[in-house]
Short mmCIF file of C-alpha atoms and ligand atoms in Angstrom, two decimals:
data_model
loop_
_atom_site.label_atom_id
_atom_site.label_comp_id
_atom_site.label_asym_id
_atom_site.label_seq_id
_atom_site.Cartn_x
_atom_site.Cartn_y
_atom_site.Cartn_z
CA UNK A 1 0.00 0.00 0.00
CA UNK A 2 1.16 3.57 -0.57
CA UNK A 3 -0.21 6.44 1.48
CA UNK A 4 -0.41 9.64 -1.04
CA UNK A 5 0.12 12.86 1.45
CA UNK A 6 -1.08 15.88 0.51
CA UNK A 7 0.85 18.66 -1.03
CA UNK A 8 0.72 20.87 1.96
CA UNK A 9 1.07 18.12 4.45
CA UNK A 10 3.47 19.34 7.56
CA UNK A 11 6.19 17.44 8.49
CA UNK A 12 4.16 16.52 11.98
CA UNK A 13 1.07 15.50 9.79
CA UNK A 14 3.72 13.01 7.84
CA UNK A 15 5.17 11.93 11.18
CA UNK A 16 1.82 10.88 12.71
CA UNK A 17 1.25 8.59 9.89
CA UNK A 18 4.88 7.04 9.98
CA UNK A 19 4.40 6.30 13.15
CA UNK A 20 0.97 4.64 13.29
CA UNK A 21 2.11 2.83 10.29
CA UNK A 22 5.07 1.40 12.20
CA UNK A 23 3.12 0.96 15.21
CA UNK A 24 1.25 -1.74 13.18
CA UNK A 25 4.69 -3.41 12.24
CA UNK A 26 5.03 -2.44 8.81
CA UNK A 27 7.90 -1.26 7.54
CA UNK A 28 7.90 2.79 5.97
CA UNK A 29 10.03 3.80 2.91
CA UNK A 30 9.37 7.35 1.94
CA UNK A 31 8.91 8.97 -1.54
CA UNK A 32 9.90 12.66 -1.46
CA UNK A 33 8.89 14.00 -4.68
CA UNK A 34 8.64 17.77 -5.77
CA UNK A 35 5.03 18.09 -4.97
CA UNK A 36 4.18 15.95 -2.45
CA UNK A 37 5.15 12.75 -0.38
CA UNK A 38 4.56 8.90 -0.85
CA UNK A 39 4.54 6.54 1.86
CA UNK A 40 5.45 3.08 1.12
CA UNK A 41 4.11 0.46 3.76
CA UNK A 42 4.91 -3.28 3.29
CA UNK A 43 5.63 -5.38 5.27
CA UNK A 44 4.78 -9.50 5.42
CA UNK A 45 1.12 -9.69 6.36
CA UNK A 46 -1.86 -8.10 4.15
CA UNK A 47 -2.74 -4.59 5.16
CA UNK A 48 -6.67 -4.68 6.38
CA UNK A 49 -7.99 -1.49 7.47
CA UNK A 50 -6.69 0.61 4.76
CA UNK A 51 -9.43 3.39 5.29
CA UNK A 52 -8.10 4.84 8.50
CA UNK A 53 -5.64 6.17 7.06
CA UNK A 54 -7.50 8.17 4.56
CA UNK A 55 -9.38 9.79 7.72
CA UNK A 56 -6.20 11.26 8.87
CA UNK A 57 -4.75 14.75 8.62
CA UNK A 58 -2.57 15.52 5.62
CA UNK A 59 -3.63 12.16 3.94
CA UNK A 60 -5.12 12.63 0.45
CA UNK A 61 -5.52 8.76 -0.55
CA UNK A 62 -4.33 5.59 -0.05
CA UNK A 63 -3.35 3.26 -2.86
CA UNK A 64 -3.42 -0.95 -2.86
CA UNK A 65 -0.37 -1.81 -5.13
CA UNK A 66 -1.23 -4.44 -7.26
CA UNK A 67 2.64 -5.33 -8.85
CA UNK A 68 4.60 -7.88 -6.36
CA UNK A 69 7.28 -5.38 -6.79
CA UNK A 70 6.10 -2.25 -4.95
CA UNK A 71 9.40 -0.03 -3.85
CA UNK A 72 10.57 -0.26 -7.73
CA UNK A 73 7.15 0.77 -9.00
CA UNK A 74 5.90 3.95 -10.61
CA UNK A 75 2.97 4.09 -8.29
CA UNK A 76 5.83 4.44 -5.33
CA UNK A 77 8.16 7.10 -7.15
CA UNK A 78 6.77 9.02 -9.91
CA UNK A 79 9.72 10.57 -10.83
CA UNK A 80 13.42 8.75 -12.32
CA UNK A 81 15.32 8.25 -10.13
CA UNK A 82 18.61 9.71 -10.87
CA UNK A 83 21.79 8.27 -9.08
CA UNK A 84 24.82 10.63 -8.67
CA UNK A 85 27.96 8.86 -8.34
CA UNK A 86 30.47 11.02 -7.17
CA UNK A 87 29.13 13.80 -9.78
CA UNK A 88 28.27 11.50 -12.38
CA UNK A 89 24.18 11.17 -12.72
CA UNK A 90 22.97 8.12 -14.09
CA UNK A 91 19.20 7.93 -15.05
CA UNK A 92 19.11 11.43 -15.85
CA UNK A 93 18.94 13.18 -19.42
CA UNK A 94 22.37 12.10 -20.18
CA UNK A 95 23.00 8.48 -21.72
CA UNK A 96 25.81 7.36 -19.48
CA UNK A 97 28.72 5.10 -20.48
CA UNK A 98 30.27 2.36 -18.29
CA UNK A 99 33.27 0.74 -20.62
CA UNK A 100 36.57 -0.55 -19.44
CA UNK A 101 37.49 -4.83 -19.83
CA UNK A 102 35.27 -7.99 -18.90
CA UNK A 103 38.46 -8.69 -15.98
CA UNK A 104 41.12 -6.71 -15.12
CA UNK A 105 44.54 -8.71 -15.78
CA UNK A 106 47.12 -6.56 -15.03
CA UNK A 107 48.17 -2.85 -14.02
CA UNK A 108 49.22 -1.94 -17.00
CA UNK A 109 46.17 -3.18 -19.10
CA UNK A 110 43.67 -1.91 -17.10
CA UNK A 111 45.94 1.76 -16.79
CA UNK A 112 45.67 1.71 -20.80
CA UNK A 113 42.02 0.60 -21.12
CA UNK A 114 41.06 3.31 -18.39
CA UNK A 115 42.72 6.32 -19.97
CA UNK A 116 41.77 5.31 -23.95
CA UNK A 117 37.68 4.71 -22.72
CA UNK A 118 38.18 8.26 -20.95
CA UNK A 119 39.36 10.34 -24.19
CA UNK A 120 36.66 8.71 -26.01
CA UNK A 121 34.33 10.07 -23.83
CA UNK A 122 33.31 7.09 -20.97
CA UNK A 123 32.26 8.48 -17.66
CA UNK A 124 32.34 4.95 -15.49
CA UNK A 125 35.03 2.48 -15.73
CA UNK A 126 34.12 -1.27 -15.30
CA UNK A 127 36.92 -4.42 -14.29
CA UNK A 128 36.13 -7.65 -13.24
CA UNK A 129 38.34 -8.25 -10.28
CA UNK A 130 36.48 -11.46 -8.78
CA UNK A 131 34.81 -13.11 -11.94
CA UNK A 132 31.83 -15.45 -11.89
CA UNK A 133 33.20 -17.95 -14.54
CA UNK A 134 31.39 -20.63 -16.10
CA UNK A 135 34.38 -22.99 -15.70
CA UNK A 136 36.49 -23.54 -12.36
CA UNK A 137 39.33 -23.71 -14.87
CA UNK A 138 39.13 -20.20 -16.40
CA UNK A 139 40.71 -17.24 -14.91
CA UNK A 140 38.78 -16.19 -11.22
CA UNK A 141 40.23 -12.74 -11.39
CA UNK A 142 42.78 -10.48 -9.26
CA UNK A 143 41.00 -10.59 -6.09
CA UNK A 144 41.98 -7.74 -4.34
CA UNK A 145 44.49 -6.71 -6.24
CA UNK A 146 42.45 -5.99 -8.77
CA UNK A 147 40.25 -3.70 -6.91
CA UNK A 148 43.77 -1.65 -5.93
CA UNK A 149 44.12 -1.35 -9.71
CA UNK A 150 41.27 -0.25 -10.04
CA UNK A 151 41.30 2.09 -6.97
CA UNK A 152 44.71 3.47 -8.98
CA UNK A 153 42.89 4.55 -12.37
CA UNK A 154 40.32 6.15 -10.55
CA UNK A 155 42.49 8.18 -8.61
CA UNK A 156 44.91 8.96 -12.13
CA UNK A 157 41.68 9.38 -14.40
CA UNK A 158 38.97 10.60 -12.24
CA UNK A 159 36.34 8.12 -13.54
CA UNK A 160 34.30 6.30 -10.90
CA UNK A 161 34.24 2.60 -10.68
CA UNK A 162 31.96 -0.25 -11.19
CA UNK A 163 33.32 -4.11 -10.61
CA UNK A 164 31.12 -7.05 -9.42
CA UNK A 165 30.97 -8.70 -5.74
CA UNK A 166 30.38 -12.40 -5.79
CA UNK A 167 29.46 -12.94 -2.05
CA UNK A 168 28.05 -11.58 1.02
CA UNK A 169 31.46 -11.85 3.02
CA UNK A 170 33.05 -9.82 -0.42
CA UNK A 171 30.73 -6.75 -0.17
CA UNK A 172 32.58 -4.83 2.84
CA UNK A 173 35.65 -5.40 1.04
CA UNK A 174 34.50 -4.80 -2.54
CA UNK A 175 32.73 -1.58 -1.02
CA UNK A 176 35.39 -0.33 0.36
CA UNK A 177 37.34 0.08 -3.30
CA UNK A 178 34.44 0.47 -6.01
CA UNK A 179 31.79 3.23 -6.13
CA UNK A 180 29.33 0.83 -7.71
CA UNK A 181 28.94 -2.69 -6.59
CA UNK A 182 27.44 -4.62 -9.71
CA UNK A 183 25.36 -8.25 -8.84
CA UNK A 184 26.24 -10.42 -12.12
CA UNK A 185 23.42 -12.40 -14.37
CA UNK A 186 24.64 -15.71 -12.22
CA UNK A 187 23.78 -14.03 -8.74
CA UNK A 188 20.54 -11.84 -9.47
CA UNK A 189 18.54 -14.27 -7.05
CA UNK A 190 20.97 -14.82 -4.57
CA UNK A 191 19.05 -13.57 -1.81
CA UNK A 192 21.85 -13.30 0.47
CA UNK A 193 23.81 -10.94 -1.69
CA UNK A 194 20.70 -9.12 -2.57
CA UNK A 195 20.47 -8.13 1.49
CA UNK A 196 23.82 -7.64 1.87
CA UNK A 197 24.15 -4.91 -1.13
CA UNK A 198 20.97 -3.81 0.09
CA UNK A 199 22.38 -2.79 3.32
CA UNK A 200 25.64 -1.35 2.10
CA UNK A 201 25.75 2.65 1.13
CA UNK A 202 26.95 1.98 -2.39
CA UNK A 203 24.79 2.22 -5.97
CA UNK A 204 24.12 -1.50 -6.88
CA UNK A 205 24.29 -2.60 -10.38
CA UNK A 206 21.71 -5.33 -10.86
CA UNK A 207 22.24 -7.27 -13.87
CA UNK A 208 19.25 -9.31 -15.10
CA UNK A 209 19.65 -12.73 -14.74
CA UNK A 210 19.83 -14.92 -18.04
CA UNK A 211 16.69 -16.59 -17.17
CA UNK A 212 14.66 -14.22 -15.15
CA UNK A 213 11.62 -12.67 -15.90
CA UNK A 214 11.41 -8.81 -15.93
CA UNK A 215 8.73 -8.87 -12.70
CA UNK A 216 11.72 -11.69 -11.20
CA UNK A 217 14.62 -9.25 -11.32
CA UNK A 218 12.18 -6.20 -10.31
CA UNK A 219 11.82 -8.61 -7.49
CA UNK A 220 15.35 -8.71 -6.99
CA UNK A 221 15.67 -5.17 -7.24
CA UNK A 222 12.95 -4.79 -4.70
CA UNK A 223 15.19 -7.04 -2.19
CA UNK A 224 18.07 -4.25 -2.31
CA UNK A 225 15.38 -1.58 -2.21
CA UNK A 226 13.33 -3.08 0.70
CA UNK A 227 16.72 -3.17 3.00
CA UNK A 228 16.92 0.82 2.60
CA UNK A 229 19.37 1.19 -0.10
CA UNK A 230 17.36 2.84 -2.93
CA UNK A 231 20.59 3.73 -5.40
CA UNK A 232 19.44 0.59 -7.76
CA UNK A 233 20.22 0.54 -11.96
CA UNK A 234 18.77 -2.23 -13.72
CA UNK A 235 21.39 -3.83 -16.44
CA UNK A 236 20.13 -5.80 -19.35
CA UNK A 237 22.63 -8.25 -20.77
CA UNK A 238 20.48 -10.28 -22.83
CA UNK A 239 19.19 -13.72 -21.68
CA UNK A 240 19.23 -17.36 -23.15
CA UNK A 241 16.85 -18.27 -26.08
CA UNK A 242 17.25 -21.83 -28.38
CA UNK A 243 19.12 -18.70 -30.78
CA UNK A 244 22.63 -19.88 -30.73
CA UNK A 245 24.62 -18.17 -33.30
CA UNK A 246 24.83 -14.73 -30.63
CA UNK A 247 25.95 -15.20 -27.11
CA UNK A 248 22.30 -13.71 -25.75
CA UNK A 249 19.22 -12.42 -26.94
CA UNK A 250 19.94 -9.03 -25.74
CA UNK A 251 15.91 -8.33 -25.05
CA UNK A 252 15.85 -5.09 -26.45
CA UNK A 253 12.03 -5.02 -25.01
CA UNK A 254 12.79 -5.40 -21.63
CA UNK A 255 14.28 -1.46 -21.67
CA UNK A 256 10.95 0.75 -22.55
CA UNK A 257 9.07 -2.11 -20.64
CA UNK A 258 11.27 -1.32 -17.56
CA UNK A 259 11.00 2.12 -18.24
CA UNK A 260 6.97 2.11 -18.03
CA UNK A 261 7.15 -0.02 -14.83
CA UNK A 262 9.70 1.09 -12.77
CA UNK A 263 11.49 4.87 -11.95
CA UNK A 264 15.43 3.05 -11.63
CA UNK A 265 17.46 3.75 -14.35
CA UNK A 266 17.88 0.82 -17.06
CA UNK A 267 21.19 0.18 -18.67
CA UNK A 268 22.13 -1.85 -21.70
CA UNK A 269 24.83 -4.07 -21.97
CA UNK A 270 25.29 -5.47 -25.87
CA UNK A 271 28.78 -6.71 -24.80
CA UNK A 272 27.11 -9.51 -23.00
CA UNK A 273 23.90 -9.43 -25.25
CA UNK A 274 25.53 -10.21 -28.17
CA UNK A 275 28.49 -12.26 -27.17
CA UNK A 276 30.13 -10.70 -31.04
CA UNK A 277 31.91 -7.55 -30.99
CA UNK A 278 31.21 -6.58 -34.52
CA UNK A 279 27.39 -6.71 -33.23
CA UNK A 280 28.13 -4.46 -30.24
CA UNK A 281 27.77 -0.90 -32.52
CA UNK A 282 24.44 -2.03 -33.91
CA UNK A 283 22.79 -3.38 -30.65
CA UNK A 284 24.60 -0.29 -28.82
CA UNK A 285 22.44 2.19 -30.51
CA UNK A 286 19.26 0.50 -30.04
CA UNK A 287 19.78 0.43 -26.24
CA UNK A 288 19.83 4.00 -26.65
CA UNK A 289 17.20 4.33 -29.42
CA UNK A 290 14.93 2.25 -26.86
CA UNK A 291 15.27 4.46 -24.32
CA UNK A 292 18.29 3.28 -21.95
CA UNK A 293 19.75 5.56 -19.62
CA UNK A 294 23.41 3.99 -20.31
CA UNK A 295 25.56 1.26 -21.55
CA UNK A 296 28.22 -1.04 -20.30
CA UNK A 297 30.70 -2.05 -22.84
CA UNK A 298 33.58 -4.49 -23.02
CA UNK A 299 37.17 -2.47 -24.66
CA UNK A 300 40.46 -4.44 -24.18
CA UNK A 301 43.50 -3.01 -25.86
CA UNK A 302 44.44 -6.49 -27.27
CA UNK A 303 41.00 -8.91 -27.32
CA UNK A 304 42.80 -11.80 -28.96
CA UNK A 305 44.90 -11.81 -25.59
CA UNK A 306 41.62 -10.77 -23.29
CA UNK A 307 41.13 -13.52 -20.45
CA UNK A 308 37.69 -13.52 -20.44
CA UNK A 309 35.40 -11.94 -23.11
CA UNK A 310 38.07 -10.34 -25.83
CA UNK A 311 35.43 -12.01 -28.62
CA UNK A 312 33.33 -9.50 -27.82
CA UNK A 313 35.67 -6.60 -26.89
CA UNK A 314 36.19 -3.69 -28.79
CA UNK A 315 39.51 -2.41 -29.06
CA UNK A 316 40.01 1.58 -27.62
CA UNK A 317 39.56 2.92 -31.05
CA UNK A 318 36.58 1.34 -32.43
CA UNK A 319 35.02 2.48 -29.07
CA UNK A 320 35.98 5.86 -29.71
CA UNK A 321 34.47 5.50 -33.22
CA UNK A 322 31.10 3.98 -31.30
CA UNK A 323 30.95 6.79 -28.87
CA UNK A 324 30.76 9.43 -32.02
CA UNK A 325 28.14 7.32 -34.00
CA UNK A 326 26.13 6.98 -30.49
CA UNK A 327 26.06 11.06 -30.28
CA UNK A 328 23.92 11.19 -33.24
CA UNK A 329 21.53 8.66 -31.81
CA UNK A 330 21.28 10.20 -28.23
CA UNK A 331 20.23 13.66 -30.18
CA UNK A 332 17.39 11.94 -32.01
CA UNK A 333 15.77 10.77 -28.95
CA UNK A 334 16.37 13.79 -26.92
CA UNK A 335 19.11 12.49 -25.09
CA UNK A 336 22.54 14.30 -24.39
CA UNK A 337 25.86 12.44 -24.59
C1 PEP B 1 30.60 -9.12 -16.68
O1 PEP B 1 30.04 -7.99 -16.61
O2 PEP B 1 31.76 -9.28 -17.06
C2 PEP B 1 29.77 -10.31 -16.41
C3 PEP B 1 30.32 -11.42 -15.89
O3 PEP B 1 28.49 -10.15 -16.77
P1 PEP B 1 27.19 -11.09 -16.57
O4 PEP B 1 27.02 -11.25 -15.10
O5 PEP B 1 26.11 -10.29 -17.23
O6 PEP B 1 27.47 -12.40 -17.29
MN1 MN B 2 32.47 -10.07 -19.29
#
């Protein structure tokens, strides 16, 4: 249920309610918007009884939420939500561009691929420094040393960081490095991650899972949501279909579908999508055509070297190329770059 104040409700009117709502052991998350306030109540049993608190001061209605997902619904928060990171604002009006290598693999690679994706215009890098691999036999990641390389090319480029945390016991550590922890396709339903992000103070970067549903990875959204941390983006990275000759079915869809359902910014991620990088361009500019607020994409100064991913890395240049060709697309849709 949502509890719609009034526009002119005081701030003891919006207390009252807070408190009678938590007096019934529900749990309050509040929707400041321009005009007025929103009061999300959930909690595990129904809500009976939702008429008394229309009869209180500064109420104007109260709303049953029909969506399972209710803290990364419209109805809850109106508005986008726009998530600064460190001066950066994703989910505003302009398309935002996460590139750097599927893992970083050494200083010096990850120096290179940091500087190149900033002259061509990135504003987030990404690095995989613990790496959910399909085979125990492939290459885990740096660990922590990883994250210090990354920690290095923020502080010598400027550009805020996104890499991925595996486990519960990782996100302190993880959190302490990165400015975005990201949740890969493999974990989107581990529920014990999801609560552990969900209590940390960093953005999350949910990446949908290759199976899930939209409404199951809202509901994994909603997990990091309901534990207070409302600085969610929603990644799509394409999920499994009998197609075989691409990677993914990057579900182009799933973008204005998210966009109608939920206020959290949607990113697109045709590295992943695609699995090709001579179809990351293409599938680039439809994320943005579609209405995504950003993009994550794969660069690797040498991909025929790349431990993980270099078949569909772009090298520096060609990125630099995409990032021009992408202008042009962002302008048609309104969108700055
Ligand atoms: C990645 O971003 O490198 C990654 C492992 O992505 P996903 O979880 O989408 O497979
Ligand atoms: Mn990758």
């Amino acid at each position: 249920m949502i509890i719609v104040m009034r526009p002119a409700a005081s701030e003891a009117e919006i207390r009252t309610v807070v408190g009678r709502v938590e007096r019934m052991g529900y749990k309050v998350h509040l929707s400041q918007g321009e005009a007025r306030t929103v009061i999300g109540v959930v909690g595990e049993k129904p809500i009976v009884d939702r008429e008394q608190f229309d009869m209180m001061e500064g109420v104007e209605r109260t709303v049953r939420i029909l969506q399972p997902f209710k803290l990364a619904g419209r109805e809850f928060h109106a508005a986008d939500t726009v998530i600064d990171v460190s001066g950066v604002k994703i989910g505003g009006n302009q398309i935002i561009l996460m590139a750097g290598p599927c893992s970083v693999e050494s200083r010096t690679q990850l120096l290179e691929t940091a500087w190149a994706v900033k002259e061509a215009g990135a504003h987030i890098l990404r690095g995989g420094a613990f790496k959910p691999r399909s085979s125990p036999y492939s290459f885990q990641g740096m660990g922590e040393e990883g994250l210090q390389i990354l920690a290095e090319a923020r502080e010598q480029t400027g550009l805020p960081i996104v890499t991925e945390v595996m486990a519960p016991e990782q996100v302190a550590l993880v959190a302490e490095y990165s400015d975005i922890l990201q949740i890969g396709a493999r974990n989107m339903q581990n529920y014990a991650l999801l609560h552990a992000v969900g209590r940390s103070n960093r953005p999350v970067f949910l990446k949908r899972g290759m199976m899930s549903t939209i409404e199951e990875w809202l509901m994994s959204a909603e997990y990091v949501l309901s534990n207070g941390n409302y600085q969610v983006m929603l990644c799509e990275r394409g999920i499994r279909t009998f197609e075989r000759y691409t990677r993914n079915t990057l579900d182009i869809n799933a973008i204005p579908v998210l966009k109608q359902l939920s206020h959290l910014p949607v990113i697109g991620d045709p590295s992943h999508g695609t699995g090709k990088w001579d179809l990351v361009a293409a599938t680039a500019k439809a994320c943005v055509a579609a209405g995504a607020d950003g993009l994550m994409i794969e660069v690797h100064p040498n991909p025929a070297e790349a431990l993980s991913d270099g078949a569909q890395s772009l090298k520096p240049e060609k990125f630099a190329q995409l990032v021009r060709e992408l202008k042009a697309v962002a302008a048609a849709v309104g969108r700055a770059l």
